[in-house]
Short mmCIF file of C-alpha atoms in Angstrom, two decimals:
data_model
loop_
_atom_site.label_atom_id
_atom_site.label_comp_id
_atom_site.label_asym_id
_atom_site.label_seq_id
_atom_site.Cartn_x
_atom_site.Cartn_y
_atom_site.Cartn_z
CA MET A 1185 35.39 25.31 -65.43
CA ASP A 1186 36.34 22.14 -67.73
CA ARG A 1187 36.61 22.79 -71.33
CA GLY A 1188 33.68 20.94 -72.55
CA ASN A 1189 31.45 22.72 -70.32
CA GLU A 1190 33.16 26.05 -71.43
CA ASP A 1191 32.42 24.84 -74.81
CA ARG A 1192 28.81 24.45 -73.97
CA LEU A 1193 28.25 27.51 -72.89
CA LEU A 1194 29.86 29.34 -75.60
CA SER A 1195 27.99 27.52 -78.24
CA GLY A 1196 25.21 29.36 -76.86
CA ARG A 1197 21.79 27.59 -75.46
CA PRO A 1198 18.45 27.58 -77.60
CA ALA A 1199 15.81 29.92 -77.01
CA GLY A 1200 13.04 28.53 -74.62
CA LYS A 1201 15.41 27.15 -72.15
CA ARG A 1202 13.92 26.85 -68.72
CA VAL A 1203 16.07 28.18 -65.43
CA ALA A 1204 15.12 28.04 -61.84
CA VAL A 1205 16.54 30.64 -59.57
CA VAL A 1206 16.25 29.81 -55.52
CA GLY A 1207 16.78 32.74 -53.32
CA ALA A 1208 15.38 36.21 -53.98
CA GLY A 1209 17.82 38.52 -51.87
CA ILE A 1210 19.76 40.51 -54.24
CA ALA A 1211 21.59 37.75 -56.03
CA GLY A 1212 18.84 35.78 -57.15
CA LEU A 1213 16.35 38.80 -57.88
CA ALA A 1214 19.70 40.14 -60.03
CA SER A 1215 19.99 36.70 -61.63
CA ALA A 1216 16.50 36.35 -62.31
CA TRP A 1217 16.21 39.76 -63.80
CA LEU A 1218 19.13 39.30 -66.29
CA LEU A 1219 18.34 35.73 -67.40
CA SER A 1220 14.51 36.90 -68.03
CA ARG A 1221 15.89 38.70 -70.85
CA GLU A 1222 16.80 35.72 -72.90
CA TYR A 1223 15.41 32.47 -70.62
CA GLU A 1224 11.97 31.30 -69.30
CA VAL A 1225 12.95 32.14 -65.29
CA VAL A 1226 10.91 30.75 -62.40
CA LEU A 1227 11.96 32.64 -58.99
CA PHE A 1228 11.43 30.58 -55.98
CA GLU A 1229 11.33 32.47 -52.49
CA ALA A 1230 10.54 30.44 -49.32
CA ALA A 1231 9.88 33.63 -47.29
CA ASP A 1232 6.43 35.70 -47.85
CA TYR A 1233 8.01 38.73 -49.25
CA SER A 1234 11.14 39.35 -52.10
CA GLY A 1235 14.47 40.88 -51.08
CA GLY A 1236 16.14 39.12 -48.64
CA HIS A 1237 18.17 41.53 -46.39
CA THR A 1238 16.77 44.32 -48.59
CA ASN A 1239 13.60 44.23 -45.96
CA THR A 1240 11.52 47.41 -45.95
CA VAL A 1241 8.90 47.71 -43.54
CA ASP A 1242 6.51 50.42 -42.81
CA ILE A 1243 6.11 51.70 -39.09
CA GLU A 1244 4.29 54.01 -36.94
CA VAL A 1245 5.82 56.75 -34.93
CA ASP A 1246 4.33 60.07 -33.68
CA GLY A 1247 0.85 59.35 -35.43
CA GLN A 1248 3.14 58.83 -38.91
CA VAL A 1249 3.53 55.92 -41.23
CA PHE A 1250 6.85 55.89 -43.12
CA PRO A 1251 9.08 53.24 -44.64
CA VAL A 1252 12.38 51.81 -43.32
CA ASP A 1253 15.08 49.90 -44.35
CA THR A 1254 16.25 46.92 -41.68
CA GLY A 1255 18.76 45.23 -43.71
CA PHE A 1256 20.29 46.35 -46.51
CA LEU A 1257 20.98 50.27 -45.55
CA VAL A 1258 23.56 52.16 -47.46
CA PHE A 1259 25.88 52.28 -50.23
CA ASN A 1260 28.46 54.57 -51.94
CA ARG A 1261 29.52 55.40 -55.48
CA ASN A 1262 33.32 54.22 -55.11
CA THR A 1263 32.83 50.62 -54.45
CA TYR A 1264 29.23 49.98 -55.36
CA PRO A 1265 29.89 50.14 -59.34
CA ASN A 1266 27.63 47.67 -60.36
CA LEU A 1267 24.88 48.56 -57.83
CA CYS A 1268 24.89 52.09 -58.38
CA ALA A 1269 24.74 51.27 -62.47
CA LEU A 1270 21.46 49.31 -61.77
CA PHE A 1271 19.97 52.17 -59.91
CA SER A 1272 20.84 54.50 -62.13
CA LEU A 1273 19.23 52.10 -64.85
CA LEU A 1274 15.96 51.56 -63.01
CA GLY A 1275 15.68 55.70 -62.15
CA VAL A 1276 16.21 54.46 -58.48
CA GLU A 1277 16.20 58.11 -56.29
CA THR A 1278 19.16 58.12 -53.70
CA VAL A 1279 19.83 60.65 -50.84
CA GLU A 1280 22.88 61.14 -48.79
CA SER A 1281 23.53 59.25 -45.91
CA GLU A 1282 25.90 59.23 -42.91
CA MET A 1283 28.31 56.42 -41.64
CA SER A 1284 29.24 58.14 -38.08
CA PHE A 1285 30.28 55.48 -35.30
CA GLY A 1286 30.10 55.28 -31.85
CA VAL A 1287 31.12 52.86 -29.47
CA SER A 1288 29.92 52.75 -25.66
CA LEU A 1289 31.50 50.04 -23.24
CA SER A 1290 30.53 48.60 -19.57
CA THR A 1291 34.25 46.92 -19.06
CA PRO A 1292 35.97 50.00 -18.95
CA GLU A 1293 33.46 52.34 -18.72
CA LEU A 1294 34.11 54.25 -22.02
CA GLU A 1295 32.27 56.04 -24.70
CA TRP A 1296 33.75 57.90 -27.88
CA ALA A 1297 32.14 58.67 -31.07
CA GLY A 1298 34.60 59.84 -34.05
CA SER A 1299 32.42 62.62 -35.77
CA ASP A 1300 34.14 65.40 -34.22
CA LEU A 1301 36.32 66.84 -31.13
CA GLY A 1302 32.85 66.86 -29.43
CA SER A 1303 31.88 63.32 -29.66
CA LEU A 1304 35.59 61.94 -29.48
CA PHE A 1305 36.18 63.20 -25.72
CA ALA A 1306 32.24 63.80 -25.00
CA GLN A 1307 33.58 61.63 -22.00
CA ARG A 1308 35.61 64.14 -20.42
CA SER A 1309 37.99 61.55 -18.26
CA ASN A 1310 39.13 60.14 -21.83
CA LEU A 1311 41.59 63.17 -22.02
CA ALA A 1312 43.69 61.84 -18.92
CA ARG A 1313 43.55 58.48 -20.12
CA PRO A 1314 47.05 57.67 -21.62
CA ALA A 1315 45.24 54.55 -23.16
CA PHE A 1316 42.47 56.47 -24.95
CA TRP A 1317 45.45 58.54 -26.52
CA GLY A 1318 47.38 55.41 -27.22
CA MET A 1319 44.39 54.36 -29.39
CA LEU A 1320 44.39 57.46 -31.51
CA ALA A 1321 47.94 57.00 -32.27
CA ASP A 1322 47.31 53.36 -33.46
CA ILE A 1323 44.69 54.44 -35.39
CA ARG A 1324 46.99 56.68 -37.52
CA ARG A 1325 49.64 53.79 -37.38
CA PHE A 1326 47.23 51.07 -38.53
CA ASN A 1327 45.90 53.11 -41.16
CA ARG A 1328 49.26 54.22 -42.58
CA GLU A 1329 50.97 50.63 -42.54
CA THR A 1330 47.59 48.76 -43.76
CA THR A 1331 47.10 51.56 -46.47
CA ARG A 1332 50.52 50.83 -47.79
CA MET A 1333 49.99 46.91 -47.95
CA ALA A 1334 46.81 47.55 -49.98
CA HIS A 1335 49.23 49.62 -52.29
CA SER A 1336 51.57 46.62 -52.36
CA GLY A 1337 49.88 43.86 -52.37
CA ASN A 1338 52.54 42.70 -49.72
CA ILE A 1339 49.88 41.63 -46.97
CA PRO A 1340 51.18 39.00 -44.36
CA ASP A 1341 49.51 35.85 -44.34
CA LEU A 1342 47.77 36.07 -40.72
CA ALA A 1343 44.53 36.29 -39.03
CA LEU A 1344 43.84 40.00 -37.88
CA GLY A 1345 44.35 39.16 -34.34
CA ASP A 1346 47.94 37.69 -34.56
CA TYR A 1347 48.97 40.79 -36.73
CA LEU A 1348 47.82 43.23 -34.01
CA ALA A 1349 49.99 41.17 -31.25
CA THR A 1350 53.22 40.82 -33.50
CA HIS A 1351 52.90 44.45 -34.36
CA GLY A 1352 52.59 45.57 -31.10
CA TYR A 1353 49.29 47.24 -31.27
CA GLY A 1354 47.88 48.41 -28.00
CA HIS A 1355 44.86 46.88 -26.18
CA ALA A 1356 42.64 49.99 -26.24
CA PHE A 1357 43.18 50.02 -30.23
CA ARG A 1358 41.79 46.44 -30.37
CA ASP A 1359 39.11 46.58 -28.10
CA TRP A 1360 37.95 49.91 -28.12
CA TYR A 1361 37.96 51.02 -31.90
CA LEU A 1362 39.49 48.22 -34.53
CA ILE A 1363 37.04 45.18 -32.74
CA PRO A 1364 33.88 47.18 -32.20
CA MET A 1365 34.28 48.46 -35.86
CA ALA A 1366 34.67 45.47 -37.66
CA ALA A 1367 32.28 43.53 -35.55
CA ALA A 1368 29.59 46.21 -36.20
CA ILE A 1369 30.61 46.03 -40.33
CA TRP A 1370 30.36 42.39 -40.43
CA SER A 1371 27.79 41.58 -37.41
CA CYS A 1372 29.63 38.97 -36.07
CA PRO A 1373 30.93 38.30 -32.87
CA THR A 1374 34.48 39.61 -31.09
CA ARG A 1375 36.14 36.57 -31.22
CA THR A 1376 35.18 35.77 -34.83
CA MET A 1377 36.46 38.93 -36.05
CA MET A 1378 40.17 38.30 -34.38
CA ALA A 1379 40.36 35.15 -36.69
CA TYR A 1380 39.57 36.95 -39.73
CA PRO A 1381 42.26 36.96 -42.28
CA LEU A 1382 44.44 40.09 -42.44
CA ALA A 1383 44.84 40.34 -46.30
CA THR A 1384 40.65 40.24 -46.73
CA PHE A 1385 40.32 43.14 -44.02
CA VAL A 1386 42.91 45.00 -45.50
CA ARG A 1387 41.69 45.20 -48.72
CA PHE A 1388 37.96 45.80 -47.86
CA CYS A 1389 38.83 48.50 -45.71
CA HIS A 1390 41.07 49.97 -48.50
CA ASN A 1391 38.43 49.76 -51.04
CA HIS A 1392 35.71 51.11 -48.91
CA GLY A 1393 37.69 54.22 -47.60
CA LEU A 1394 38.13 52.95 -44.12
CA LEU A 1395 41.55 53.61 -43.39
CA LYS A 1396 41.20 57.31 -44.39
CA ILE A 1397 40.75 59.65 -41.60
CA LEU A 1398 39.82 62.46 -44.33
CA ASN A 1399 38.40 62.48 -47.64
CA ARG A 1400 36.03 59.29 -46.86
CA PRO A 1401 33.36 58.25 -49.64
CA GLN A 1402 30.00 59.70 -49.33
CA TRP A 1403 27.38 57.31 -48.25
CA TYR A 1404 23.70 57.02 -49.74
CA THR A 1405 20.60 55.43 -49.08
CA VAL A 1406 17.57 54.44 -51.47
CA LYS A 1407 14.62 57.44 -50.99
CA ASN A 1408 11.40 55.64 -49.60
CA GLY A 1409 13.06 52.42 -49.01
CA ALA A 1410 14.86 49.81 -50.93
CA ARG A 1411 11.89 48.00 -51.89
CA THR A 1412 11.71 50.52 -54.58
CA TYR A 1413 14.44 48.86 -56.71
CA VAL A 1414 13.29 45.28 -55.35
CA ARG A 1415 9.67 46.24 -57.10
CA GLN A 1416 11.05 47.07 -60.51
CA LEU A 1417 13.23 43.98 -60.74
CA ILE A 1418 10.49 41.89 -60.10
CA ALA A 1419 8.38 43.50 -62.57
CA GLY A 1420 11.31 42.25 -65.25
CA ILE A 1421 11.13 38.76 -64.03
CA GLY A 1422 9.37 36.00 -65.86
CA GLU A 1423 7.55 34.67 -62.71
CA VAL A 1424 8.21 34.97 -59.13
CA ARG A 1425 6.73 32.42 -56.53
CA ARG A 1426 6.94 33.78 -53.11
CA SER A 1427 5.90 31.74 -50.03
CA THR A 1428 7.38 28.20 -52.27
CA PRO A 1429 10.37 26.97 -50.66
CA VAL A 1430 12.27 24.84 -52.30
CA LEU A 1431 12.03 21.34 -50.75
CA GLY A 1432 14.54 19.13 -53.25
CA VAL A 1433 16.71 19.21 -56.03
CA VAL A 1434 17.61 16.11 -58.32
CA ARG A 1435 19.77 16.41 -61.06
CA ASP A 1436 19.90 14.21 -64.41
CA GLY A 1437 23.55 14.54 -64.72
CA ASN A 1438 23.92 17.37 -67.48
CA THR A 1439 20.48 17.42 -68.82
CA GLY A 1440 18.33 19.11 -66.38
CA VAL A 1441 17.37 19.59 -63.03
CA GLN A 1442 14.07 18.41 -60.92
CA VAL A 1443 12.86 20.85 -58.66
CA GLN A 1444 10.55 19.78 -55.96
CA THR A 1445 8.01 22.38 -54.22
CA ARG A 1446 4.83 21.82 -52.25
CA ARG A 1447 3.08 22.29 -55.76
CA GLY A 1448 4.88 19.26 -56.93
CA VAL A 1449 7.84 18.57 -59.35
CA GLU A 1450 8.90 20.65 -62.53
CA HIS A 1451 11.93 20.13 -64.91
CA PHE A 1452 14.22 22.96 -65.80
CA ASP A 1453 17.36 22.94 -67.97
CA GLU A 1454 19.51 24.54 -65.20
CA ILE A 1455 19.26 25.86 -61.96
CA VAL A 1456 20.59 29.05 -59.74
CA PHE A 1457 21.33 28.35 -56.30
CA ALA A 1458 21.25 32.26 -54.61
CA CYS A 1459 20.29 30.95 -51.27
CA HIS A 1460 22.81 30.57 -48.41
CA PRO A 1461 25.42 27.51 -49.19
CA ASP A 1462 24.02 25.89 -46.38
CA GLN A 1463 20.32 26.23 -47.22
CA THR A 1464 21.49 24.68 -50.93
CA LEU A 1465 23.39 21.62 -49.23
CA ARG A 1466 20.16 20.78 -47.80
CA ILE A 1467 18.05 21.29 -50.91
CA LEU A 1468 20.48 18.84 -52.93
CA GLY A 1469 20.54 16.50 -49.67
CA ALA A 1470 22.54 13.32 -50.86
CA GLY A 1471 22.55 14.52 -54.31
CA ALA A 1472 25.39 17.35 -53.36
CA THR A 1473 28.96 16.18 -54.67
CA ASP A 1474 31.74 15.61 -52.70
CA ASP A 1475 33.04 19.18 -54.58
CA GLU A 1476 30.31 20.91 -53.32
CA ARG A 1477 30.23 19.88 -50.05
CA ALA A 1478 33.47 20.76 -49.44
CA VAL A 1479 32.96 24.16 -51.24
CA LEU A 1480 29.39 25.31 -49.69
CA GLY A 1481 29.85 23.39 -46.18
CA ALA A 1482 32.94 25.82 -45.71
CA VAL A 1483 30.85 28.74 -45.31
CA LYS A 1484 29.19 29.14 -41.87
CA TYR A 1485 26.42 31.59 -40.89
CA GLN A 1486 25.68 33.58 -37.88
CA ASP A 1487 22.03 34.35 -36.82
CA ASN A 1488 21.54 37.74 -35.50
CA GLU A 1489 18.38 39.13 -33.70
CA ALA A 1490 16.95 42.25 -35.10
CA TRP A 1491 14.80 44.70 -33.16
CA LEU A 1492 13.03 47.56 -34.62
CA HIS A 1493 12.16 49.83 -31.77
CA THR A 1494 12.35 53.71 -30.09
CA ASP A 1495 14.24 52.31 -26.72
CA THR A 1496 16.95 54.97 -26.50
CA ARG A 1497 18.52 52.64 -23.55
CA LEU A 1498 20.09 50.68 -26.42
CA LEU A 1499 22.04 53.68 -28.00
CA PRO A 1500 25.35 55.20 -25.99
CA ARG A 1501 24.60 56.64 -22.36
CA ARG A 1502 25.59 60.12 -23.59
CA ARG A 1503 23.72 62.05 -26.50
CA LYS A 1504 26.62 63.26 -27.90
CA VAL A 1505 27.86 59.86 -28.76
CA TRP A 1506 24.99 58.89 -30.61
CA SER A 1507 26.07 58.02 -34.30
CA ALA A 1508 24.79 56.07 -37.24
CA TRP A 1509 26.21 53.04 -36.01
CA ASN A 1510 26.60 52.18 -32.51
CA TYR A 1511 28.30 49.32 -30.80
CA LEU A 1512 27.64 48.49 -27.26
CA ALA A 1513 29.20 45.69 -25.17
CA GLY A 1514 28.43 44.44 -21.98
CA HIS A 1515 30.34 43.07 -18.95
CA GLY A 1516 33.13 40.68 -19.95
CA ALA A 1517 36.41 39.96 -20.79
CA PRO A 1518 37.60 40.95 -24.50
CA GLY A 1519 36.15 38.86 -26.80
CA GLU A 1520 33.70 37.05 -24.36
CA MET A 1521 31.56 40.40 -24.12
CA PRO A 1522 27.97 40.11 -25.47
CA VAL A 1523 28.18 42.44 -28.53
CA SER A 1524 25.31 44.52 -29.80
CA VAL A 1525 25.09 47.00 -32.82
CA SER A 1526 22.07 49.65 -32.98
CA TYR A 1527 21.57 51.43 -36.03
CA LEU A 1528 19.94 55.07 -35.63
CA LEU A 1529 17.55 54.56 -38.36
CA ASN A 1530 17.59 58.78 -38.33
CA ARG A 1531 20.85 59.60 -39.11
CA LEU A 1532 20.89 56.83 -42.09
CA GLN A 1533 17.94 57.65 -43.50
CA PRO A 1534 15.72 60.57 -43.86
CA LEU A 1535 12.68 60.12 -41.76
CA PRO A 1536 9.87 62.38 -41.13
CA VAL A 1537 10.25 62.07 -36.82
CA THR A 1538 12.89 63.15 -34.22
CA THR A 1539 11.91 60.61 -32.08
CA PRO A 1540 14.76 58.03 -32.42
CA VAL A 1541 14.07 54.92 -34.54
CA VAL A 1542 16.42 52.39 -33.36
CA LEU A 1543 17.34 48.82 -35.36
CA SER A 1544 19.60 46.72 -32.57
CA LEU A 1545 21.45 43.56 -33.85
CA ASN A 1546 21.85 41.22 -30.64
CA PRO A 1547 20.66 43.75 -27.94
CA LEU A 1548 22.41 43.38 -24.70
CA ALA A 1549 18.77 43.25 -23.41
CA GLU A 1550 15.25 43.43 -25.13
CA PRO A 1551 13.91 46.64 -26.11
CA ALA A 1552 11.11 48.00 -23.83
CA ALA A 1553 7.87 46.04 -24.98
CA GLY A 1554 6.39 49.49 -25.25
CA SER A 1555 8.85 50.52 -27.76
CA VAL A 1556 9.05 47.51 -30.19
CA LEU A 1557 8.08 48.16 -33.83
CA ASP A 1558 9.01 44.54 -35.49
CA HIS A 1559 11.59 41.67 -34.96
CA PHE A 1560 13.57 39.87 -37.38
CA THR A 1561 16.46 37.37 -37.56
CA TYR A 1562 19.06 37.64 -40.24
CA ALA A 1563 21.87 35.06 -40.86
CA HIS A 1564 25.69 36.81 -42.05
CA PRO A 1565 28.22 34.72 -43.43
CA VAL A 1566 31.24 34.53 -41.08
CA PHE A 1567 34.39 34.89 -43.46
CA ASP A 1568 36.79 32.91 -41.71
CA GLN A 1569 39.92 31.29 -43.60
CA ALA A 1570 37.93 28.37 -44.69
CA ALA A 1571 35.21 30.48 -46.07
CA ILE A 1572 38.08 32.52 -48.21
CA ASP A 1573 39.45 29.22 -49.55
CA ALA A 1574 35.89 27.96 -50.61
CA GLN A 1575 35.26 31.17 -52.40
CA ALA A 1576 38.66 30.70 -54.52
CA ARG A 1577 37.37 26.64 -55.48
CA LEU A 1578 33.76 28.22 -56.33
CA PRO A 1579 34.44 28.79 -60.27
CA ALA A 1580 35.36 25.32 -60.64
CA LEU A 1581 31.82 24.38 -59.69
CA GLN A 1582 29.93 26.68 -61.77
CA GLY A 1583 27.57 25.10 -64.67
CA GLN A 1584 28.62 21.56 -63.58
CA ARG A 1585 25.33 19.38 -63.58
CA CYS A 1586 23.00 22.29 -64.99
CA SER A 1587 23.93 23.85 -61.66
CA TRP A 1588 24.98 27.66 -60.91
CA PHE A 1589 25.97 29.42 -57.43
CA ALA A 1590 25.44 33.14 -56.21
CA GLY A 1591 25.29 34.87 -53.73
CA ALA A 1592 27.07 37.93 -51.05
CA TRP A 1593 29.17 35.26 -49.45
CA THR A 1594 31.21 34.66 -52.90
CA GLY A 1595 32.86 38.46 -51.96
CA TYR A 1596 32.55 40.16 -48.70
CA GLY A 1597 28.90 39.74 -48.05
CA PHE A 1598 27.56 42.89 -48.82
CA HIS A 1599 25.22 43.91 -51.68
CA GLU A 1600 27.25 44.68 -54.33
CA ASP A 1601 28.88 41.40 -53.84
CA GLY A 1602 25.55 39.82 -54.28
CA LEU A 1603 24.87 41.93 -57.56
CA LYS A 1604 28.30 40.94 -58.97
CA SER A 1605 27.73 37.23 -58.53
CA ALA A 1606 24.77 37.81 -60.66
CA LEU A 1607 26.85 38.98 -63.26
CA VAL A 1608 29.43 36.49 -63.46
CA VAL A 1609 26.19 33.90 -63.64
CA ALA A 1610 24.46 35.72 -66.24
CA ASN A 1611 27.61 36.42 -68.38
CA ALA A 1612 28.20 32.66 -68.42
CA PHE A 1613 24.91 32.08 -69.91
CA GLY A 1614 25.61 34.98 -72.54
CA VAL A 1615 23.66 37.55 -70.69
CA SER A 1616 24.99 40.82 -69.94
CA ALA A 1617 23.52 43.87 -67.96
CA PRO A 1618 22.92 47.00 -70.11
CA TRP A 1619 25.76 48.75 -68.05
CA GLN A 1620 28.29 46.31 -69.11
CA GLY A 1621 28.11 47.48 -73.06
CA GLY A 1622 29.44 44.75 -75.35
CA LEU A 1623 30.44 42.43 -72.70
CA ARG A 1624 31.44 38.81 -74.12
CA ARG A 1625 30.54 35.63 -73.07
CA GLN A 1626 32.56 34.35 -69.97
CA GLU A 1627 33.88 37.55 -69.05
CA VAL A 1628 33.11 38.25 -65.47
CA ALA A 1629 32.13 41.59 -63.66
CA ALA A 1630 34.65 43.84 -62.86
#
């Protein structure tokens, strides 16, 4: 951020300024909610609901109607400090969840889960598989080595796949454990995960307790669905316009922006783009600067089809392997196999039925027609090296031409990251969250 822009922010802004926020996911909701404390805010959302990946739906199973979450599902108190502070402030009720993980492969025919010894060796032939024992040894070695990297900060400048190859990790560790876990977390293909920057991967896994065998953090979910916090944020936002896509934005240098929707054109003093970077570029069109195209255009997205259903064929074949998160892969070479992740929502949320309720991302086959409860398409950012480099360049864009950028894509792609990005923007406006105390202007979220 240049000195002139910094001085403009530090001098404060007159009351009554209008701010447009585009996108009602966690970043847009939090930005609009925070800025509404001191500014006139209008939040624009193209969808007919607010929340983005926070998408709670009501379903009927076994004659009972109840809510389930289909995007944002869980969090923990160690690595989601701002989200926990927000929930505490809003009085959002949470309950304990679990983060068990199971793997079901077709090539080779292999199943296991990490809940206990019974699930680890639910497939008895694993006891006689040298490669399986090698995988377990490599898990301990990888956790030990990467924990040391995380503490020292000395992490090789390599892609994850290159690191595994150069340090002699076995194919079983790569294909039966690490890639399934990583691809499930980031909802991305295995080939994409192999190109993931090692440093980012190590920092994320260390911060989230994924490099521990014991004493992992307790995970939680929102009681009665995460839409409860969305509704409370909306109540504190000046104006929310759903089903109102922003068709275009014209910026008048540093004097304001013109926002076009089907309702016409409106003037705002500032705009916060809390939508996906590719959506921002479409909205800006020819008005995007070269720097904006370079930064925002470097962040790619992967569409994932999500099916909500009760078809247990899309869970591991052995019931002992059923876990909260279940990675399933079909026939094909590693890196090319179709990949599906099925979340067993009964394990993640307190549901009032015993019938398995499953959310499958990119299922190997569509669930049986009679089992389908709903269907969604979610887009997730792809964190390759270009995206990581773009994150580092983003601060230089903030505030230029009255434009600000927020979203989970600015971090690891998760809820805490979206909220942190909103705090960064709000703090630059001189607005702090209640849990930030006496935050000085321009001080970013921890």
